[in-house]
Amino acid sequence: MADPLGVESDEEECRICEGEYVVLKRGEVYKSVQVEKRKKVIFEKQWIFMDNAVGQLYGSTFEVDSGGILNLRKPKQDEDSTDNKEAGLDNRHIVDDGKSQKLTRDDIESLKEQGLKGQEIIQQLIDNSTTFKDKTEFAQEKYIKKKKKKYESNVTVLKPSCRILAMMYHGREPGKICHLRYDTLAHMLTMGNIHAGSKIIVFETCAGLVLGSVMERMGGHGSVVQMYPGGGPVRAGMESFGFPSHFHETLHEFPLCKVNALLSGTLNLDEKDMDSQSEEGSSEPQSMEVSLDPAEAKKREEREKLREQKAQEKKAKLEEKRKRLAAAAALLEGRNADGLVIASRFSPCSALLCLLKFVAPSRPFVVYCQYREPLIECYTKLREQGGAISLRLTDSWLRHYQVLPNRTHPVLLMSGGGGYLLSGITVASAASGAQQKSSEPAAKRIKLDEITSTADSSA
Amino acid sequence: MSFVEYSEFIKEGDVVIIFLGHESMMPIKVEAGAQTQTRYGAIRHSSDLIGRRFGSKVTCSKGGWVYVLHPTPELWTVNLPHRTQILYSTDIANITLMLDLKPGSVVCESGTGSGSLSHAILRTIAPSGHLHTVEFHAQRAEKAAQEFRDHKVAHLVTVRNQDVCKEGFGVVGVADAVFLDIPSPWEAIVHAKKAFKRKGGRLCSFSPCIEQVQRTCETLLEQGFGEICTLEVLQRVHDVRSVTMPLVYLGPEDGGPESAKMTTDPAAEEARPVANPGYQSVTCRTATPPREMAGHTGYLTFATKPRG
């Protein structure tokens, strides 16, 4: 039985520290920022200094004043004190002529400049509205809610989690994550059986969100090998999770351009792909002058030392890179990974068929694609070559509800789509494709009389 | 084998999943000397399973063959013996994400039911978390406890046979997350509050009926929960197949003299060659939806209990 954390360490873990990644929240809007003192961050058209957040508990809500300074709000200090006794029954006499609000935009601006808090501005708007008292109670609530959204300048500071970051990316920058909706991501993590202690191969171009999500589910146990196209792996989204440093030790990377070499056993770890840079040091023209000026000679000596130092650093970096490449290759070579997760803007088929070779038998894999056809291609090729069963092409439908007394209904706007998933389980690769367990009905044969009937012209 | 850790080879006492073909699987408990009958013949545990690699092809006595798979909570969900209506992986995946579950999480769940969600939670919170699960039906509680033992996850879970609405979860101040799948979840909210750690956590209530959802949301609001959000999620499967469609014959293109087809000679019509110009078709690879699909399982209501 796991013991609960001692209250003290529980508290410590819950306090915001400088340098940590947090998520700012206002309503349904989220933004990931790093806490740095004396540095401005912009959130919802406001400049904010994070200084006063340091040392406070995660989950705290702050009021942002006109200078961008955060002021801690007490939890009880708020809400719904507006006990409006007067309300109408329906809107038959309410005319929307745009003139019911007596305060002008300038009036409101000056209220803001006077330093009035959001709640006070809203009260001013209510007091200066000619139609407010005629609205129904429901309409009044809706009005207040709308004004709160506009004028409140609170911000809550949250600890990052997969849920929060997935919702943030989907709401703010879906293009960066191939329009992966958070319920589809949830599916990937579950269908992929991502859990502590496994070895997972990840290939994603979702800014590191998928990578971070996999790492969160692994809890620092096991290992993750991130395959990357191009020069280097993208991990910005992963950094936003704010993992403790030991999590990073489980993370490896391997370039896709070397996968074929690894599979054929011809991987050369000493390959210099930084050729242009390593030559830079030696291509500097050797000074041919022999100056007898001691100051000049000293300067040359110093330059030499600096050059040597740089060359040493370069060498150390290359060695480090070589070690990391070897470590990643060792993890892959065993061809016994416990799972594969693909979510990228690249055509998935070739990557999938190739990377599956590194996965042990009886392990799940998931491939996300924004579009359906590439996954149909993957499905077809996998059925042809064998080695995978329980292939399923799915997408999910997500709908939010407004639940209020006498006002419960689905929310008006809904996500149109969240991408597609192909999932399956590896099996010991069959020698022949002949013994396939067919899961599709045979393509329907055209009956002969259907064809001949089209040719029968009227007599 | 365990439901929270992969292994390579099958041992006696393991629970494995036999894959017989499309949408056809069965779980079996491996016992030396035992046999399992399938439509392809008998599987002899000692020779066909013990010591074999997970994912291998196993030939049965009649000559047909099957695959033997390592169990996962997802495979278990579609193969477990139902004692109650269960949660399927679509809802389970979203619950896992929205409750912020991860290794080390402490979770309180009621009712245990057939253990479908329980196994998924255990997989996610292992090796350092714990699941406190409450089931008011004595036999179901015992069956669940037995299955957790068989699946080598008993060290991560405590099953309690009691009524969560009256007695709570049996623990206080330990939970990061609380899950409710009971007829009257609003009655358990107060107990749920006590189960959370001081820093608060995430709550989820699953209810098939909207009236239940309304009462639950009302109670959550009264009890000081925030970020209350209700949603539903459904999965659509796309059946990948080749589809052939005939092309319509529109007559010869240049409008010129007809080919042999248009003769008025009845004898000639009957003797018409099979490969006439009208017989053309296109085949495309596409995916079609199933005829029917699950349209509703339940509404998922999530909320955050703040520090208190």
PDB file of C-alpha atoms in Angstrom, chain A residues 209-357:
ATOM      1  CA  LEU A 209       3.528  17.225 -27.114  1.00  0.00           C
ATOM      2  CA  VAL A 210       3.156  13.539 -27.955  1.00  0.00           C
ATOM      3  CA  LEU A 211       6.652  12.833 -26.691  1.00  0.00           C
ATOM      4  CA  GLY A 212       5.930  14.605 -23.409  1.00  0.00           C
ATOM      5  CA  SER A 213       2.632  12.763 -23.017  1.00  0.00           C
ATOM      6  CA  VAL A 214       4.358   9.413 -23.475  1.00  0.00           C
ATOM      7  CA  MET A 215       7.014  10.413 -20.953  1.00  0.00           C
ATOM      8  CA  GLU A 216       4.403  11.502 -18.431  1.00  0.00           C
ATOM      9  CA  ARG A 217       2.764   8.066 -18.624  1.00  0.00           C
ATOM     10  CA  MET A 218       6.120   6.388 -18.169  1.00  0.00           C
ATOM     11  CA  GLY A 219       6.880   8.324 -15.020  1.00  0.00           C
ATOM     12  CA  GLY A 220      10.619   8.292 -15.552  1.00  0.00           C
ATOM     13  CA  HIS A 221      10.776   4.487 -15.729  1.00  0.00           C
ATOM     14  CA  GLY A 222      11.803   2.623 -18.862  1.00  0.00           C
ATOM     15  CA  SER A 223      13.028   4.404 -21.973  1.00  0.00           C
ATOM     16  CA  VAL A 224      11.816   6.414 -24.928  1.00  0.00           C
ATOM     17  CA  VAL A 225      13.619   6.577 -28.254  1.00  0.00           C
ATOM     18  CA  GLN A 226      12.578   9.585 -30.294  1.00  0.00           C
ATOM     19  CA  MET A 227      13.089   9.170 -34.022  1.00  0.00           C
ATOM     20  CA  TYR A 228      13.623  12.446 -35.814  1.00  0.00           C
ATOM     21  CA  PRO A 229      13.734  13.629 -39.418  1.00  0.00           C
ATOM     22  CA  GLY A 230      16.166  16.389 -40.304  1.00  0.00           C
ATOM     23  CA  GLY A 231      18.790  17.911 -38.066  1.00  0.00           C
ATOM     24  CA  GLY A 232      17.553  17.281 -34.555  1.00  0.00           C
ATOM     25  CA  PRO A 233      14.574  16.325 -32.406  1.00  0.00           C
ATOM     26  CA  VAL A 234      11.983  18.985 -31.543  1.00  0.00           C
ATOM     27  CA  ARG A 235      11.242  19.001 -27.840  1.00  0.00           C
ATOM     28  CA  ALA A 236       9.761  22.391 -26.965  1.00  0.00           C
ATOM     29  CA  GLY A 237       6.382  20.899 -26.078  1.00  0.00           C
ATOM     30  CA  MET A 238       8.035  18.270 -23.933  1.00  0.00           C
ATOM     31  CA  GLU A 239       9.950  20.919 -21.960  1.00  0.00           C
ATOM     32  CA  SER A 240       6.628  22.542 -21.064  1.00  0.00           C
ATOM     33  CA  PHE A 241       5.738  19.487 -18.995  1.00  0.00           C
ATOM     34  CA  GLY A 242       8.387  20.494 -16.491  1.00  0.00           C
ATOM     35  CA  PHE A 243       9.665  16.987 -15.863  1.00  0.00           C
ATOM     36  CA  PRO A 244      12.263  16.405 -13.146  1.00  0.00           C
ATOM     37  CA  SER A 245      15.762  16.010 -14.561  1.00  0.00           C
ATOM     38  CA  HIS A 246      15.953  12.233 -14.113  1.00  0.00           C
ATOM     39  CA  PHE A 247      13.150  11.850 -16.661  1.00  0.00           C
ATOM     40  CA  HIS A 248      15.496  13.202 -19.310  1.00  0.00           C
ATOM     41  CA  GLU A 249      17.859  10.318 -18.711  1.00  0.00           C
ATOM     42  CA  THR A 250      15.261   7.926 -20.090  1.00  0.00           C
ATOM     43  CA  LEU A 251      15.018   9.888 -23.314  1.00  0.00           C
ATOM     44  CA  HIS A 252      17.087   9.038 -26.382  1.00  0.00           C
ATOM     45  CA  GLU A 253      17.035  10.167 -29.967  1.00  0.00           C
ATOM     46  CA  PHE A 254      17.932   8.555 -33.266  1.00  0.00           C
ATOM     47  CA  PRO A 255      17.982  10.075 -36.750  1.00  0.00           C
ATOM     48  CA  LEU A 256      15.614   8.490 -39.266  1.00  0.00           C
ATOM     49  CA  CYS A 257      18.207   8.911 -42.004  1.00  0.00           C
ATOM     50  CA  LYS A 258      20.337   6.274 -40.287  1.00  0.00           C
ATOM     51  CA  VAL A 259      17.577   3.704 -39.785  1.00  0.00           C
ATOM     52  CA  ASN A 260      18.308   1.763 -42.940  1.00  0.00           C
ATOM     53  CA  ALA A 261      21.955   1.560 -41.968  1.00  0.00           C
ATOM     54  CA  LEU A 262      20.994   0.269 -38.542  1.00  0.00           C
ATOM     55  CA  LEU A 263      18.670  -2.365 -40.014  1.00  0.00           C
ATOM     56  CA  SER A 264      21.285  -3.634 -42.412  1.00  0.00           C
ATOM     57  CA  GLY A 265      23.948  -3.616 -39.745  1.00  0.00           C
ATOM     58  CA  THR A 266      26.088  -1.044 -41.509  1.00  0.00           C
ATOM     59  CA  LEU A 267      25.645   1.853 -39.097  1.00  0.00           C
ATOM     60  CA  ASN A 268      28.865   3.829 -38.796  1.00  0.00           C
ATOM     61  CA  LEU A 269      28.860   5.670 -35.487  1.00  0.00           C
ATOM     62  CA  ASP A 270      31.958   7.674 -36.399  1.00  0.00           C
ATOM     63  CA  GLU A 271      30.422   9.191 -39.488  1.00  0.00           C
ATOM     64  CA  LYS A 272      31.232  12.864 -39.545  1.00  0.00           C
ATOM     65  CA  ASP A 273      28.107  14.647 -40.612  1.00  0.00           C
ATOM     66  CA  MET A 274      29.395  17.844 -39.095  1.00  0.00           C
ATOM     67  CA  ASP A 275      32.197  17.916 -41.650  1.00  0.00           C
ATOM     68  CA  SER A 276      31.792  21.529 -42.584  1.00  0.00           C
ATOM     69  CA  GLN A 277      31.997  22.646 -38.967  1.00  0.00           C
ATOM     70  CA  SER A 278      34.945  20.503 -37.930  1.00  0.00           C
ATOM     71  CA  GLU A 279      36.981  21.813 -40.789  1.00  0.00           C
ATOM     72  CA  GLU A 280      36.275  25.352 -39.809  1.00  0.00           C
ATOM     73  CA  GLY A 281      38.949  25.310 -37.187  1.00  0.00           C
ATOM     74  CA  SER A 282      41.623  23.947 -39.432  1.00  0.00           C
ATOM     75  CA  SER A 283      40.719  25.954 -42.478  1.00  0.00           C
ATOM     76  CA  GLU A 284      41.740  29.175 -40.862  1.00  0.00           C
ATOM     77  CA  PRO A 285      44.761  30.238 -42.781  1.00  0.00           C
ATOM     78  CA  GLN A 286      47.913  29.713 -40.839  1.00  0.00           C
ATOM     79  CA  SER A 287      49.595  32.991 -40.345  1.00  0.00           C
ATOM     80  CA  MET A 288      52.757  32.998 -42.388  1.00  0.00           C
ATOM     81  CA  GLU A 289      54.076  36.173 -40.971  1.00  0.00           C
ATOM     82  CA  VAL A 290      56.819  35.867 -38.501  1.00  0.00           C
ATOM     83  CA  SER A 291      56.531  38.996 -36.453  1.00  0.00           C
ATOM     84  CA  LEU A 292      59.233  39.793 -33.979  1.00  0.00           C
ATOM     85  CA  ASP A 293      56.969  42.119 -32.017  1.00  0.00           C
ATOM     86  CA  PRO A 294      56.492  40.481 -28.555  1.00  0.00           C
ATOM     87  CA  ALA A 295      52.983  41.883 -28.143  1.00  0.00           C
ATOM     88  CA  GLU A 296      52.052  40.519 -31.524  1.00  0.00           C
ATOM     89  CA  ALA A 297      53.555  37.148 -30.641  1.00  0.00           C
ATOM     90  CA  LYS A 298      51.615  37.054 -27.373  1.00  0.00           C
ATOM     91  CA  LYS A 299      48.373  37.794 -29.208  1.00  0.00           C
ATOM     92  CA  ARG A 300      49.095  34.974 -31.639  1.00  0.00           C
ATOM     93  CA  GLU A 301      49.767  32.624 -28.759  1.00  0.00           C
ATOM     94  CA  GLU A 302      46.456  33.514 -27.196  1.00  0.00           C
ATOM     95  CA  ARG A 303      44.640  33.017 -30.462  1.00  0.00           C
ATOM     96  CA  GLU A 304      46.257  29.603 -30.780  1.00  0.00           C
ATOM     97  CA  LYS A 305      45.157  28.670 -27.269  1.00  0.00           C
ATOM     98  CA  LEU A 306      41.611  29.777 -27.982  1.00  0.00           C
ATOM     99  CA  ARG A 307      41.543  27.816 -31.219  1.00  0.00           C
ATOM    100  CA  GLU A 308      42.803  24.724 -29.454  1.00  0.00           C
ATOM    101  CA  GLN A 309      40.281  25.145 -26.694  1.00  0.00           C
ATOM    102  CA  LYS A 310      37.477  25.420 -29.216  1.00  0.00           C
ATOM    103  CA  ALA A 311      38.740  22.357 -31.042  1.00  0.00           C
ATOM    104  CA  GLN A 312      38.744  20.438 -27.753  1.00  0.00           C
ATOM    105  CA  GLU A 313      35.182  21.514 -26.996  1.00  0.00           C
ATOM    106  CA  LYS A 314      34.106  20.499 -30.458  1.00  0.00           C
ATOM    107  CA  LYS A 315      35.755  17.130 -30.014  1.00  0.00           C
ATOM    108  CA  ALA A 316      34.032  16.614 -26.667  1.00  0.00           C
ATOM    109  CA  LYS A 317      30.680  17.490 -28.185  1.00  0.00           C
ATOM    110  CA  LEU A 318      31.170  15.089 -31.059  1.00  0.00           C
ATOM    111  CA  GLU A 319      32.155  12.375 -28.633  1.00  0.00           C
ATOM    112  CA  GLU A 320      29.049  13.048 -26.575  1.00  0.00           C
ATOM    113  CA  LYS A 321      26.921  12.923 -29.707  1.00  0.00           C
ATOM    114  CA  ARG A 322      28.561   9.680 -30.762  1.00  0.00           C
ATOM    115  CA  LYS A 323      27.887   8.145 -27.341  1.00  0.00           C
ATOM    116  CA  ARG A 324      24.246   9.129 -27.466  1.00  0.00           C
ATOM    117  CA  LEU A 325      23.884   7.719 -30.958  1.00  0.00           C
ATOM    118  CA  ALA A 326      25.456   4.453 -29.836  1.00  0.00           C
ATOM    119  CA  ALA A 327      23.142   4.255 -26.832  1.00  0.00           C
ATOM    120  CA  ALA A 328      20.052   4.830 -28.952  1.00  0.00           C
ATOM    121  CA  ALA A 329      21.241   2.331 -31.547  1.00  0.00           C
ATOM    122  CA  ALA A 330      21.777  -0.253 -28.815  1.00  0.00           C
ATOM    123  CA  LEU A 331      18.207   0.221 -27.601  1.00  0.00           C
ATOM    124  CA  LEU A 332      16.839  -0.231 -31.101  1.00  0.00           C
ATOM    125  CA  GLU A 333      19.082  -3.036 -32.293  1.00  0.00           C
ATOM    126  CA  GLY A 334      17.523  -5.616 -29.998  1.00  0.00           C
ATOM    127  CA  ARG A 335      14.317  -5.214 -32.032  1.00  0.00           C
ATOM    128  CA  ASN A 336      12.395  -5.645 -28.788  1.00  0.00           C
ATOM    129  CA  ALA A 337      10.665  -2.318 -28.249  1.00  0.00           C
ATOM    130  CA  ASP A 338       7.372  -2.513 -26.357  1.00  0.00           C
ATOM    131  CA  GLY A 339       5.494  -0.084 -28.520  1.00  0.00           C
ATOM    132  CA  LEU A 340       5.512   2.410 -31.358  1.00  0.00           C
ATOM    133  CA  VAL A 341       3.762   5.775 -31.544  1.00  0.00           C
ATOM    134  CA  ILE A 342       3.706   7.781 -34.769  1.00  0.00           C
ATOM    135  CA  ALA A 343       2.089  11.213 -35.136  1.00  0.00           C
ATOM    136  CA  SER A 344       3.547  13.382 -37.837  1.00  0.00           C
ATOM    137  CA  ARG A 345       2.969  15.441 -40.923  1.00  0.00           C
ATOM    138  CA  PHE A 346       5.051  12.972 -42.904  1.00  0.00           C
ATOM    139  CA  SER A 347       3.394  10.239 -44.915  1.00  0.00           C
ATOM    140  CA  PRO A 348       3.125   7.469 -42.332  1.00  0.00           C
ATOM    141  CA  CYS A 349       3.403   4.349 -44.457  1.00  0.00           C
ATOM    142  CA  SER A 350       7.123   4.034 -45.025  1.00  0.00           C
ATOM    143  CA  ALA A 351       7.945   5.109 -41.476  1.00  0.00           C
ATOM    144  CA  LEU A 352       5.477   2.646 -39.985  1.00  0.00           C
ATOM    145  CA  LEU A 353       6.558  -0.402 -41.986  1.00  0.00           C
ATOM    146  CA  CYS A 354      10.169   0.332 -41.220  1.00  0.00           C
ATOM    147  CA  LEU A 355       9.914   1.186 -37.527  1.00  0.00           C
ATOM    148  CA  LEU A 356       7.705  -1.836 -36.801  1.00  0.00           C
ATOM    149  CA  LYS A 357      10.793  -3.944 -37.390  1.00  0.00           C
TER     150      LYS A 357
END
